[in-house]
Amino acid sequence: MSDGPSYGFDTLQIHAGARPDPATGARQTPIYQTTAYVFRDAEHAAALFNLQEVGYIYSRLTNPTVAVLQERIATLEGGVGAVCCSSGHAAQIMALFPLMQPGCNVVASTRLYGGTVTQFSQTIKRFGWSAKFVDFDDLDAVRDAIDDNTRAVFGESIANPGGYITDIRAIADITDAAGVPLIIDNTSATPYLCNPISLGATLVVHSTTKYLTGNGTVTGGAIVDSGQFDWSASDKFPSLSQPEPAYHGLKFAETFGPLAFTFHSIAIGLRDLGMTMNPQAAHYTLMGIETLSLRMERHVENAMTVATWLENDPRVDYVTYAGLASSPYSARIPAVCPKGAGALFTFAVKGGYEACVKLVDSLEIFSHVANLGDTRSLIIHSASTTHRQLTPEQQEAAGAAPNVVRVSIGIENAEDLIADLDQALTRATA
Ligand SMILES: *Cc1c(COP(=O)(O)O)cnc(C)c1O
C-alpha cells in the first residue's frame, strides 16, 4: 500500500507497512523465520555494514516481519520510524540508551507502571543513570526537576494504575523550553486513543505485550521516533550528534536527519544490547493490531459501564476511571484521548487490604494476573504484587494504596463483568 496520510486509522491498522510478499504473493505478512540474509556480492555486504545502503544483514538488527510491524506502529503513532524490541522494559532502556551517559538523569512521573518505577529507581543506577520522580500534575515541580544533567522526561499518557490522564501538551512545553526530549509511554492508551507525538512528545514507547497484541500471547516493545528533535542543537546528545567511532566517525544526526534516533537504535542499540523482537512475536502482534480500534472501542465502552456501576455501589469507596464525570482528569479527555479514557482504573474497596485480597480470590471471569490490555478482564491487588517493592509512600503516590485494586476491563459482555464483581464484592465485604 502506498502511504497516504489520507487513509483512516482502521485502514492503516490493517495495511500500513505491509504489501503482498514479493516472492510468493502471500497476502498475509509471512513470518521470515531466518537469522541471516544472503548478500548479493561482497560490495553489497560492505555497503550494508557501512550503513551506506539499507538492507537485511542479521535478525538481531532487522527482520522483514518485524520491519512491517515497525512501520505499522510508526504510521499509527504519526512517527518517522519505529524500532521493535523484546519487551516494553527493553523499549524503555533502548529509548534512554542513546540519550544518557553516566551522571545523567531522567525526570519521571510518580504515576507509572510499577515495573518502570523499579527499573528507573533501582536498575538504571548500575549504568550510572538516575531518575527524579515528580508529580506530573505539578508543572512547576517538573520544571524545577530538570537540571543540566537531565537528558529526558518520561511519563505515561494514561497512567498506571489509576488511569490518570497526563497533560502531555503542558509537559511538552516545558521539555521544549528546556531542550530535552519528552518520552511518553503510550501502552495503556494505544495510538487509537492518544497520539502523544501530535501533543509534542519526542519519542513514544510501548509495551506491545498489552493492547497492541491484545490477547496476552507474546511480550514485545516498540520505540517510535517523532523525528522532530534537533539532537545537534546542544552538546547534550553526543551519541547522536558527534562522530561514532564504530562507524568510521559517522554522525547519526547529520547523516540520517529526522531518522537519526531510529538508525542509532538499530545500528548501535539492537546491535550491542541485543534486545531484539523475534519474528514470531511480531507476527502475533501484527495479528492483534489489525483489530485494535474495534477492541479499544469495546474496552472503553465496557470500562465506562463497569466504572459507573462500581461508583454507585455502596461497597466501593471510590473509582479512579477518568471517563467518569467525578474524575479530576475527565476535563483532559478531549485534548489528550478524545476517543476515551482507556480501560484501566482502580477502585477502593471498603474493608481495605483484607477485602481486596478476598475480592480477587472470589472473582470468576476476572483473572488475577500481573498483566493488562488483554481481551479478558483482569484484576490485580497492586499493593501485594506489582507495587510490592515500593515504599508505602511510593504506593500511595502511585495510586496503589493497600485498599485499592486495579482492573483492566476486557471485551466480554459488560453485564457478565458486573455480575461477577457483584458476587465477589458480596463475599469480600461479608
Ligand atoms: C507492561 C508495561 C510495561 C512493561 O512492558 P513489558 O512488555 O512487560 O516489559 C511498561 N509500561 C507499561 C505502561 C506497561 O503496562
GROMACS .gro file of C-alpha atoms and ligand atoms in nm:
model
  445
    1MET     CA    1   0.000   0.000   0.000
    2SER     CA    2   0.132   0.346  -0.086
    3ASP     CA    3   0.148   0.569   0.219
    4GLY     CA    4  -0.126   0.821   0.238
    5PRO     CA    5  -0.194   1.037   0.536
    6SER     CA    6  -0.546   1.043   0.396
    7TYR     CA    7  -0.615   0.683   0.499
    8GLY     CA    8  -0.812   0.639   0.819
    9PHE     CA    9  -0.693   0.459   1.131
   10ASP     CA   10  -0.896   0.143   1.064
   11THR     CA   11  -0.738   0.111   0.718
   12LEU     CA   12  -0.385   0.180   0.839
   13GLN     CA   13  -0.403  -0.068   1.129
   14ILE     CA   14  -0.454  -0.341   0.866
   15HIS     CA   15  -0.239  -0.221   0.577
   16ALA     CA   16   0.038   0.017   0.687
   17GLY     CA   17   0.384  -0.125   0.624
   18ALA     CA   18   0.257  -0.440   0.453
   19ARG     CA   19   0.223  -0.547   0.092
   20PRO     CA   20   0.182  -0.885  -0.076
   21ASP     CA   21   0.503  -1.085  -0.035
   22PRO     CA   22   0.724  -1.000  -0.337
   23ALA     CA   23   0.846  -1.362  -0.371
   24THR     CA   24   0.518  -1.555  -0.340
   25GLY     CA   25   0.231  -1.306  -0.343
   26ALA     CA   26   0.131  -1.425   0.006
   27ARG     CA   27  -0.136  -1.179   0.122
   28GLN     CA   28  -0.065  -1.210   0.494
   29THR     CA   29   0.280  -1.095   0.609
   30PRO     CA   30   0.500  -1.408   0.619
   31ILE     CA   31   0.698  -1.498   0.929
   32TYR     CA   32   1.052  -1.460   0.797
   33GLN     CA   33   1.199  -1.721   1.025
   34THR     CA   34   1.562  -1.663   0.933
   35THR     CA   35   1.868  -1.546   1.118
   36ALA     CA   36   2.070  -1.418   0.821
   37TYR     CA   37   2.028  -1.287   0.465
   38VAL     CA   38   2.245  -1.368   0.163
   39PHE     CA   39   2.445  -1.070   0.034
   40ARG     CA   40   2.426  -1.006  -0.342
   41ASP     CA   41   2.806  -0.980  -0.351
   42ALA     CA   42   3.096  -0.860  -0.139
   43GLU     CA   43   3.041  -0.496  -0.238
   44HIS     CA   44   2.676  -0.514  -0.127
   45ALA     CA   45   2.783  -0.665   0.206
   46ALA     CA   46   3.039  -0.387   0.262
   47ALA     CA   47   2.782  -0.114   0.183
   48LEU     CA   48   2.535  -0.265   0.431
   49PHE     CA   49   2.793  -0.285   0.706
   50ASN     CA   50   2.895   0.078   0.641
   51LEU     CA   51   2.531   0.192   0.668
   52GLN     CA   52   2.565   0.327   0.312
   53GLU     CA   53   2.280   0.107   0.198
   54VAL     CA   54   1.977  -0.010   0.395
   55GLY     CA   55   1.908  -0.382   0.386
   56TYR     CA   56   1.894  -0.703   0.584
   57ILE     CA   57   2.212  -0.842   0.742
   58TYR     CA   58   2.122  -1.039   1.052
   59SER     CA   59   1.798  -1.070   1.252
   60ARG     CA   60   1.941  -0.923   1.571
   61LEU     CA   61   1.929  -0.595   1.377
   62THR     CA   62   1.647  -0.620   1.127
   63ASN     CA   63   1.395  -0.877   1.002
   64PRO     CA   64   1.125  -0.829   0.735
   65THR     CA   65   0.835  -0.944   0.958
   66VAL     CA   66   0.947  -0.718   1.241
   67ALA     CA   67   1.000  -0.435   0.988
   68VAL     CA   68   0.632  -0.449   0.885
   69LEU     CA   69   0.528  -0.416   1.248
   70GLN     CA   70   0.773  -0.127   1.298
   71GLU     CA   71   0.628   0.062   1.003
   72ARG     CA   72   0.271  -0.018   1.114
   73ILE     CA   73   0.328   0.121   1.464
   74ALA     CA   74   0.524   0.424   1.338
   75THR     CA   75   0.239   0.508   1.099
   76LEU     CA   76  -0.035   0.471   1.362
   77GLU     CA   77   0.163   0.692   1.603
   78GLY     CA   78   0.248   0.952   1.338
   79GLY     CA   79   0.624   0.898   1.377
   80VAL     CA   80   0.901   0.880   1.115
   81GLY     CA   81   1.027   0.541   1.230
   82ALA     CA   82   0.998   0.277   1.499
   83VAL     CA   83   1.216   0.004   1.642
   84CYS     CA   84   1.065  -0.306   1.797
   85CYS     CA   85   1.231  -0.494   2.077
   86SER     CA   86   1.180  -0.788   2.309
   87SER     CA   87   0.959  -0.626   2.575
   88GLY     CA   88   0.823  -0.295   2.695
   89HIS     CA   89   1.101  -0.273   2.951
   90ALA     CA   90   1.357  -0.332   2.678
   91ALA     CA   91   1.196  -0.045   2.483
   92GLN     CA   92   1.242   0.187   2.781
   93ILE     CA   93   1.614   0.107   2.812
   94MET     CA   94   1.652   0.134   2.433
   95ALA     CA   95   1.480   0.474   2.440
   96LEU     CA   96   1.710   0.610   2.712
   97PHE     CA   97   2.030   0.448   2.585
   98PRO     CA   98   2.121   0.697   2.306
   99LEU     CA   99   2.035   0.993   2.532
  100MET     CA  100   2.203   0.908   2.861
  101GLN     CA  101   2.558   0.889   2.991
  102PRO     CA  102   2.688   0.816   3.340
  103GLY     CA  103   2.586   1.104   3.568
  104CYS     CA  104   2.275   1.189   3.365
  105ASN     CA  105   1.917   1.169   3.488
  106VAL     CA  106   1.565   1.120   3.361
  107VAL     CA  107   1.279   1.315   3.518
  108ALA     CA  108   0.991   1.070   3.556
  109SER     CA  109   0.631   1.084   3.671
  110THR     CA  110   0.545   0.932   4.008
  111ARG     CA  111   0.249   0.766   3.836
  112LEU     CA  112   0.400   0.487   3.631
  113TYR     CA  113   0.371   0.115   3.576
  114GLY     CA  114   0.522  -0.042   3.892
  115GLY     CA  115   0.793  -0.222   3.696
  116THR     CA  116   0.903   0.107   3.544
  117VAL     CA  117   0.935   0.267   3.887
  118THR     CA  118   1.163  -0.022   3.990
  119GLN     CA  119   1.362  -0.012   3.663
  120PHE     CA  120   1.417   0.363   3.696
  121SER     CA  121   1.470   0.387   4.073
  122GLN     CA  122   1.697   0.082   4.107
  123THR     CA  123   1.834  -0.089   3.798
  124ILE     CA  124   1.941   0.207   3.584
  125LYS     CA  125   2.175   0.313   3.866
  126ARG     CA  126   2.403   0.031   3.751
  127PHE     CA  127   2.459   0.230   3.430
  128GLY     CA  128   2.537   0.543   3.631
  129TRP     CA  129   2.199   0.692   3.535
  130SER     CA  130   1.938   0.813   3.781
  131ALA     CA  131   1.571   0.912   3.791
  132LYS     CA  132   1.400   1.200   3.968
  133PHE     CA  133   1.034   1.129   4.034
  134VAL     CA  134   0.789   1.418   4.036
  135ASP     CA  135   0.412   1.464   4.026
  136PHE     CA  136   0.334   1.548   3.661
  137ASP     CA  137   0.025   1.743   3.769
  138ASP     CA  138   0.262   1.989   3.938
  139LEU     CA  139   0.414   2.164   3.636
  140ASP     CA  140   0.645   2.380   3.849
  141ALA     CA  141   0.786   2.066   4.007
  142VAL     CA  142   0.855   1.919   3.663
  143ARG     CA  143   1.026   2.241   3.551
  144ASP     CA  144   1.233   2.258   3.870
  145ALA     CA  145   1.339   1.895   3.849
  146ILE     CA  146   1.503   1.943   3.508
  147ASP     CA  147   1.870   2.027   3.557
  148ASP     CA  148   2.185   2.043   3.341
  149ASN     CA  149   2.221   1.665   3.359
  150THR     CA  150   1.863   1.584   3.259
  151ARG     CA  151   1.851   1.406   2.924
  152ALA     CA  152   1.484   1.301   2.911
  153VAL     CA  153   1.145   1.346   3.074
  154PHE     CA  154   0.929   1.032   3.095
  155GLY     CA  155   0.557   0.984   3.165
  156GLU     CA  156   0.258   0.771   3.062
  157SER     CA  157  -0.028   0.911   2.854
  158ILE     CA  158  -0.294   0.722   3.051
  159ALA     CA  159  -0.100   0.637   3.362
  160ASN     CA  160  -0.088   0.322   3.567
  161PRO     CA  161  -0.252   0.207   3.776
  162GLY     CA  162  -0.535   0.457   3.818
  163GLY     CA  163  -0.591   0.552   3.454
  164TYR     CA  164  -0.489   0.915   3.525
  165ILE     CA  165  -0.450   1.134   3.217
  166THR     CA  166  -0.128   1.328   3.167
  167ASP     CA  167  -0.144   1.679   3.021
  168ILE     CA  168   0.112   1.589   2.754
  169ARG     CA  169   0.097   1.930   2.581
  170ALA     CA  170   0.179   2.115   2.905
  171ILE     CA  171   0.472   1.883   2.982
  172ALA     CA  172   0.596   1.913   2.620
  173ASP     CA  173   0.601   2.294   2.652
  174ILE     CA  174   0.835   2.252   2.950
  175THR     CA  175   1.065   1.999   2.778
  176ASP     CA  176   1.075   2.212   2.460
  177ALA     CA  177   1.184   2.516   2.662
  178ALA     CA  178   1.449   2.306   2.840
  179GLY     CA  179   1.576   2.145   2.518
  180VAL     CA  180   1.525   1.786   2.640
  181PRO     CA  181   1.321   1.511   2.475
  182LEU     CA  182   0.985   1.401   2.613
  183ILE     CA  183   0.925   1.025   2.615
  184ILE     CA  184   0.566   0.909   2.652
  185ASP     CA  185   0.471   0.550   2.734
  186ASN     CA  186   0.150   0.510   2.532
  187THR     CA  187   0.086   0.148   2.631
  188SER     CA  188  -0.244   0.194   2.815
  189ALA     CA  189  -0.390   0.439   2.566
  190THR     CA  190  -0.265   0.296   2.234
  191PRO     CA  191  -0.242   0.520   1.925
  192TYR     CA  192  -0.616   0.471   1.875
  193LEU     CA  193  -0.699   0.672   2.186
  194CYS     CA  194  -0.397   0.902   2.211
  195ASN     CA  195  -0.133   1.046   1.979
  196PRO     CA  196   0.148   1.174   2.202
  197ILE     CA  197   0.353   1.298   1.904
  198SER     CA  198   0.076   1.534   1.797
  199LEU     CA  199   0.083   1.670   2.154
  200GLY     CA  200   0.459   1.733   2.145
  201ALA     CA  201   0.623   1.405   2.251
  202THR     CA  202   0.968   1.333   2.105
  203LEU     CA  203   0.958   0.955   2.148
  204VAL     CA  204   0.674   0.715   2.222
  205VAL     CA  205   0.738   0.380   2.386
  206HIS     CA  206   0.509   0.080   2.400
  207SER     CA  207   0.476  -0.248   2.570
  208THR     CA  208   0.326  -0.424   2.264
  209THR     CA  209   0.258  -0.708   2.510
  210LYS     CA  210  -0.062  -0.525   2.604
  211TYR     CA  211  -0.335  -0.380   2.379
  212LEU     CA  212  -0.137  -0.378   2.053
  213THR     CA  213  -0.114  -0.757   2.061
  214GLY     CA  214  -0.432  -0.762   2.264
  215ASN     CA  215  -0.465  -1.124   2.366
  216GLY     CA  216  -0.193  -1.193   2.619
  217THR     CA  217   0.027  -1.411   2.397
  218VAL     CA  218   0.370  -1.251   2.345
  219THR     CA  219   0.590  -0.988   2.503
  220GLY     CA  220   0.730  -0.707   2.295
  221GLY     CA  221   0.808  -0.339   2.289
  222ALA     CA  222   0.848  -0.051   2.049
  223ILE     CA  223   1.008   0.293   2.040
  224VAL     CA  224   0.856   0.539   1.796
  225ASP     CA  225   1.059   0.840   1.684
  226SER     CA  226   0.875   1.164   1.606
  227GLY     CA  227   1.177   1.278   1.401
  228GLN     CA  228   1.123   1.625   1.540
  229PHE     CA  229   1.400   1.670   1.796
  230ASP     CA  230   1.718   1.855   1.693
  231TRP     CA  231   1.988   1.637   1.852
  232SER     CA  232   2.262   1.878   1.737
  233ALA     CA  233   2.108   2.189   1.897
  234SER     CA  234   2.318   2.136   2.213
  235ASP     CA  235   2.613   1.924   2.320
  236LYS     CA  236   2.385   1.709   2.538
  237PHE     CA  237   2.339   1.420   2.295
  238PRO     CA  238   2.685   1.327   2.164
  239SER     CA  239   2.580   0.972   2.068
  240LEU     CA  240   2.353   1.124   1.805
  241SER     CA  241   2.535   1.447   1.718
  242GLN     CA  242   2.905   1.352   1.742
  243PRO     CA  243   3.121   1.114   1.531
  244GLU     CA  244   3.056   0.744   1.606
  245PRO     CA  245   3.388   0.557   1.623
  246ALA     CA  246   3.226   0.220   1.543
  247TYR     CA  247   3.110   0.356   1.204
  248HIS     CA  248   3.424   0.544   1.088
  249GLY     CA  249   3.322   0.870   1.253
  250LEU     CA  250   2.971   0.883   1.102
  251LYS     CA  251   2.742   1.137   1.275
  252PHE     CA  252   2.389   0.996   1.304
  253ALA     CA  253   2.211   1.334   1.320
  254GLU     CA  254   2.399   1.472   1.019
  255THR     CA  255   2.372   1.155   0.810
  256PHE     CA  256   2.017   1.040   0.886
  257GLY     CA  257   1.841   1.367   0.976
  258PRO     CA  258   1.498   1.302   1.127
  259LEU     CA  259   1.571   0.926   1.128
  260ALA     CA  260   1.887   0.962   1.340
  261PHE     CA  261   1.735   0.814   1.655
  262THR     CA  262   1.579   0.521   1.466
  263PHE     CA  263   1.902   0.433   1.285
  264HIS     CA  264   2.103   0.465   1.606
  265SER     CA  265   1.859   0.232   1.785
  266ILE     CA  266   1.915  -0.035   1.523
  267ALA     CA  267   2.282   0.015   1.434
  268ILE     CA  268   2.404   0.062   1.792
  269GLY     CA  269   2.114  -0.024   2.026
  270LEU     CA  270   2.000  -0.358   1.883
  271ARG     CA  271   2.349  -0.445   1.759
  272ASP     CA  272   2.508  -0.412   2.103
  273LEU     CA  273   2.225  -0.456   2.354
  274GLY     CA  274   2.056  -0.732   2.153
  275MET     CA  275   1.704  -0.677   2.293
  276THR     CA  276   1.554  -0.791   1.964
  277MET     CA  277   1.192  -0.878   1.888
  278ASN     CA  278   1.166  -1.219   1.721
  279PRO     CA  279   0.959  -1.263   1.402
  280GLN     CA  280   0.703  -1.493   1.569
  281ALA     CA  281   0.625  -1.226   1.828
  282ALA     CA  282   0.596  -0.966   1.551
  283HIS     CA  283   0.350  -1.194   1.372
  284TYR     CA  284   0.123  -1.227   1.677
  285THR     CA  285   0.133  -0.851   1.732
  286LEU     CA  286   0.054  -0.783   1.365
  287MET     CA  287  -0.250  -1.012   1.401
  288GLY     CA  288  -0.362  -0.821   1.706
  289ILE     CA  289  -0.308  -0.473   1.568
  290GLU     CA  290  -0.547  -0.541   1.276
  291THR     CA  291  -0.841  -0.520   1.520
  292LEU     CA  292  -0.703  -0.255   1.758
  293SER     CA  293  -0.969   0.011   1.700
  294LEU     CA  294  -1.257  -0.237   1.733
  295ARG     CA  295  -1.120  -0.376   2.056
  296MET     CA  296  -1.041  -0.033   2.203
  297GLU     CA  297  -1.394   0.090   2.134
  298ARG     CA  298  -1.538  -0.205   2.326
  299HIS     CA  299  -1.275  -0.179   2.603
  300VAL     CA  300  -1.371   0.187   2.656
  301GLU     CA  301  -1.746   0.122   2.640
  302ASN     CA  302  -1.721  -0.165   2.892
  303ALA     CA  303  -1.488   0.033   3.121
  304MET     CA  304  -1.740   0.317   3.130
  305THR     CA  305  -2.029   0.080   3.212
  306VAL     CA  306  -1.841  -0.109   3.482
  307ALA     CA  307  -1.688   0.204   3.638
  308THR     CA  308  -2.029   0.372   3.657
  309TRP     CA  309  -2.178   0.066   3.827
  310LEU     CA  310  -1.889   0.046   4.076
  311GLU     CA  311  -1.910   0.416   4.157
  312ASN     CA  312  -2.274   0.373   4.259
  313ASP     CA  313  -2.209   0.064   4.472
  314PRO     CA  314  -2.203   0.126   4.849
  315ARG     CA  315  -1.929  -0.138   4.899
  316VAL     CA  316  -1.690   0.075   4.693
  317ASP     CA  317  -1.524   0.388   4.834
  318TYR     CA  318  -1.416   0.547   4.508
  319VAL     CA  319  -1.334   0.470   4.143
  320THR     CA  320  -1.048   0.644   3.959
  321TYR     CA  321  -1.171   0.600   3.600
  322ALA     CA  322  -1.105   0.928   3.414
  323GLY     CA  323  -1.412   0.867   3.198
  324LEU     CA  324  -1.636   0.938   3.498
  325ALA     CA  325  -1.752   1.297   3.538
  326SER     CA  326  -1.639   1.275   3.903
  327SER     CA  327  -1.273   1.229   3.798
  328PRO     CA  328  -1.048   1.535   3.817
  329TYR     CA  329  -0.892   1.405   3.494
  330SER     CA  330  -1.211   1.394   3.286
  331ALA     CA  331  -1.151   1.751   3.166
  332ARG     CA  332  -0.833   1.634   2.989
  333ILE     CA  333  -1.009   1.372   2.776
  334PRO     CA  334  -1.098   1.597   2.478
  335ALA     CA  335  -0.738   1.716   2.433
  336VAL     CA  336  -0.542   1.402   2.523
  337CYS     CA  337  -0.758   1.098   2.441
  338PRO     CA  338  -1.074   1.215   2.264
  339LYS     CA  339  -1.198   0.861   2.188
  340GLY     CA  340  -1.199   0.762   2.553
  341ALA     CA  341  -1.003   0.724   2.873
  342GLY     CA  342  -0.894   0.363   2.816
  343ALA     CA  343  -0.997   0.062   3.021
  344LEU     CA  344  -0.757   0.067   3.312
  345PHE     CA  345  -0.855   0.203   3.652
  346THR     CA  346  -0.853   0.134   4.022
  347PHE     CA  347  -1.124   0.123   4.282
  348ALA     CA  348  -1.108   0.126   4.659
  349VAL     CA  349  -1.293  -0.146   4.846
  350LYS     CA  350  -1.449  -0.083   5.189
  351GLY     CA  351  -1.267  -0.324   5.419
  352GLY     CA  352  -0.915  -0.240   5.299
  353TYR     CA  353  -0.633  -0.484   5.229
  354GLU     CA  354  -0.822  -0.793   5.356
  355ALA     CA  355  -1.132  -0.721   5.149
  356CYS     CA  356  -0.918  -0.662   4.836
  357VAL     CA  357  -0.745  -0.996   4.876
  358LYS     CA  358  -1.083  -1.172   4.923
  359LEU     CA  359  -1.224  -0.991   4.622
  360VAL     CA  360  -0.952  -1.107   4.382
  361ASP     CA  361  -0.988  -1.462   4.513
  362SER     CA  362  -1.368  -1.461   4.466
  363LEU     CA  363  -1.391  -1.344   4.105
  364GLU     CA  364  -1.470  -1.597   3.834
  365ILE     CA  365  -1.449  -1.414   3.500
  366PHE     CA  366  -1.177  -1.169   3.603
  367SER     CA  367  -0.833  -1.331   3.620
  368HIS     CA  368  -0.590  -1.235   3.893
  369VAL     CA  369  -0.280  -1.166   3.685
  370ALA     CA  370   0.004  -0.916   3.651
  371ASN     CA  371  -0.097  -0.801   3.306
  372LEU     CA  372  -0.326  -0.553   3.133
  373GLY     CA  373  -0.463  -0.492   2.788
  374ASP     CA  374  -0.597  -0.842   2.726
  375THR     CA  375  -0.934  -0.923   2.566
  376ARG     CA  376  -1.005  -1.087   2.904
  377SER     CA  377  -1.087  -0.880   3.210
  378LEU     CA  378  -0.802  -0.877   3.457
  379ILE     CA  379  -0.761  -0.768   3.816
  380ILE     CA  380  -0.466  -0.723   4.047
  381HIS     CA  381  -0.414  -0.606   4.400
  382SER     CA  382  -0.116  -0.380   4.327
  383ALA     CA  383  -0.003  -0.331   4.688
  384SER     CA  384   0.060  -0.703   4.739
  385THR     CA  385   0.202  -0.767   4.389
  386THR     CA  386   0.325  -0.520   4.121
  387HIS     CA  387   0.380  -0.232   4.363
  388ARG     CA  388   0.505  -0.455   4.647
  389GLN     CA  389   0.868  -0.337   4.608
  390LEU     CA  390   0.764   0.025   4.666
  391THR     CA  391   0.756   0.204   5.000
  392PRO     CA  392   0.407   0.284   5.143
  393GLU     CA  393   0.462   0.650   5.040
  394GLN     CA  394   0.551   0.545   4.684
  395GLN     CA  395   0.245   0.313   4.674
  396GLU     CA  396   0.020   0.597   4.780
  397ALA     CA  397   0.179   0.841   4.532
  398ALA     CA  398   0.147   0.584   4.255
  399GLY     CA  399  -0.223   0.529   4.329
  400ALA     CA  400  -0.167   0.175   4.454
  401ALA     CA  401  -0.271   0.206   4.818
  402PRO     CA  402  -0.348  -0.117   5.013
  403ASN     CA  403  -0.730  -0.071   4.987
  404VAL     CA  404  -0.718  -0.042   4.608
  405VAL     CA  405  -0.743  -0.297   4.325
  406ARG     CA  406  -0.659  -0.233   3.961
  407VAL     CA  407  -0.877  -0.365   3.681
  408SER     CA  408  -0.814  -0.394   3.309
  409ILE     CA  409  -1.161  -0.422   3.161
  410GLY     CA  410  -1.188  -0.671   2.875
  411ILE     CA  411  -1.426  -0.703   2.583
  412GLU     CA  412  -1.668  -0.958   2.733
  413ASN     CA  413  -2.036  -0.870   2.794
  414ALA     CA  414  -2.039  -0.584   3.045
  415GLU     CA  415  -2.339  -0.729   3.234
  416ASP     CA  416  -2.143  -1.050   3.299
  417LEU     CA  417  -1.850  -0.849   3.433
  418ILE     CA  418  -2.081  -0.656   3.664
  419ALA     CA  419  -2.248  -0.974   3.791
  420ASP     CA  420  -1.905  -1.122   3.865
  421LEU     CA  421  -1.792  -0.811   4.055
  422ASP     CA  422  -2.123  -0.806   4.242
  423GLN     CA  423  -2.092  -1.161   4.378
  424ALA     CA  424  -1.721  -1.112   4.462
  425LEU     CA  425  -1.785  -0.784   4.644
  426THR     CA  426  -2.055  -0.957   4.849
  427ARG     CA  427  -1.807  -1.222   4.959
  428ALA     CA  428  -1.524  -0.973   5.011
  429THR     CA  429  -1.723  -0.739   5.234
  430ALA     CA  430  -1.935  -1.002   5.417
  431LIG     C1  431   0.358  -0.377   3.085
  431LIG     C2  432   0.403  -0.238   3.080
  431LIG     C3  433   0.539  -0.206   3.065
  431LIG     C4  434   0.646  -0.312   3.055
  431LIG     O1  435   0.627  -0.390   2.941
  431LIG     P1  436   0.674  -0.542   2.929
  431LIG     O2  437   0.635  -0.579   2.791
  431LIG     O3  438   0.604  -0.619   3.035
  431LIG     O4  439   0.822  -0.541   2.951
  431LIG     C5  440   0.573  -0.073   3.060
  431LIG     N1  441   0.482   0.025   3.069
  431LIG     C6  442   0.351  -0.004   3.084
  431LIG     C7  443   0.254   0.108   3.093
  431LIG     C8  444   0.307  -0.134   3.090
  431LIG     O5  445   0.177  -0.161   3.104
   0.00000   0.00000   0.00000
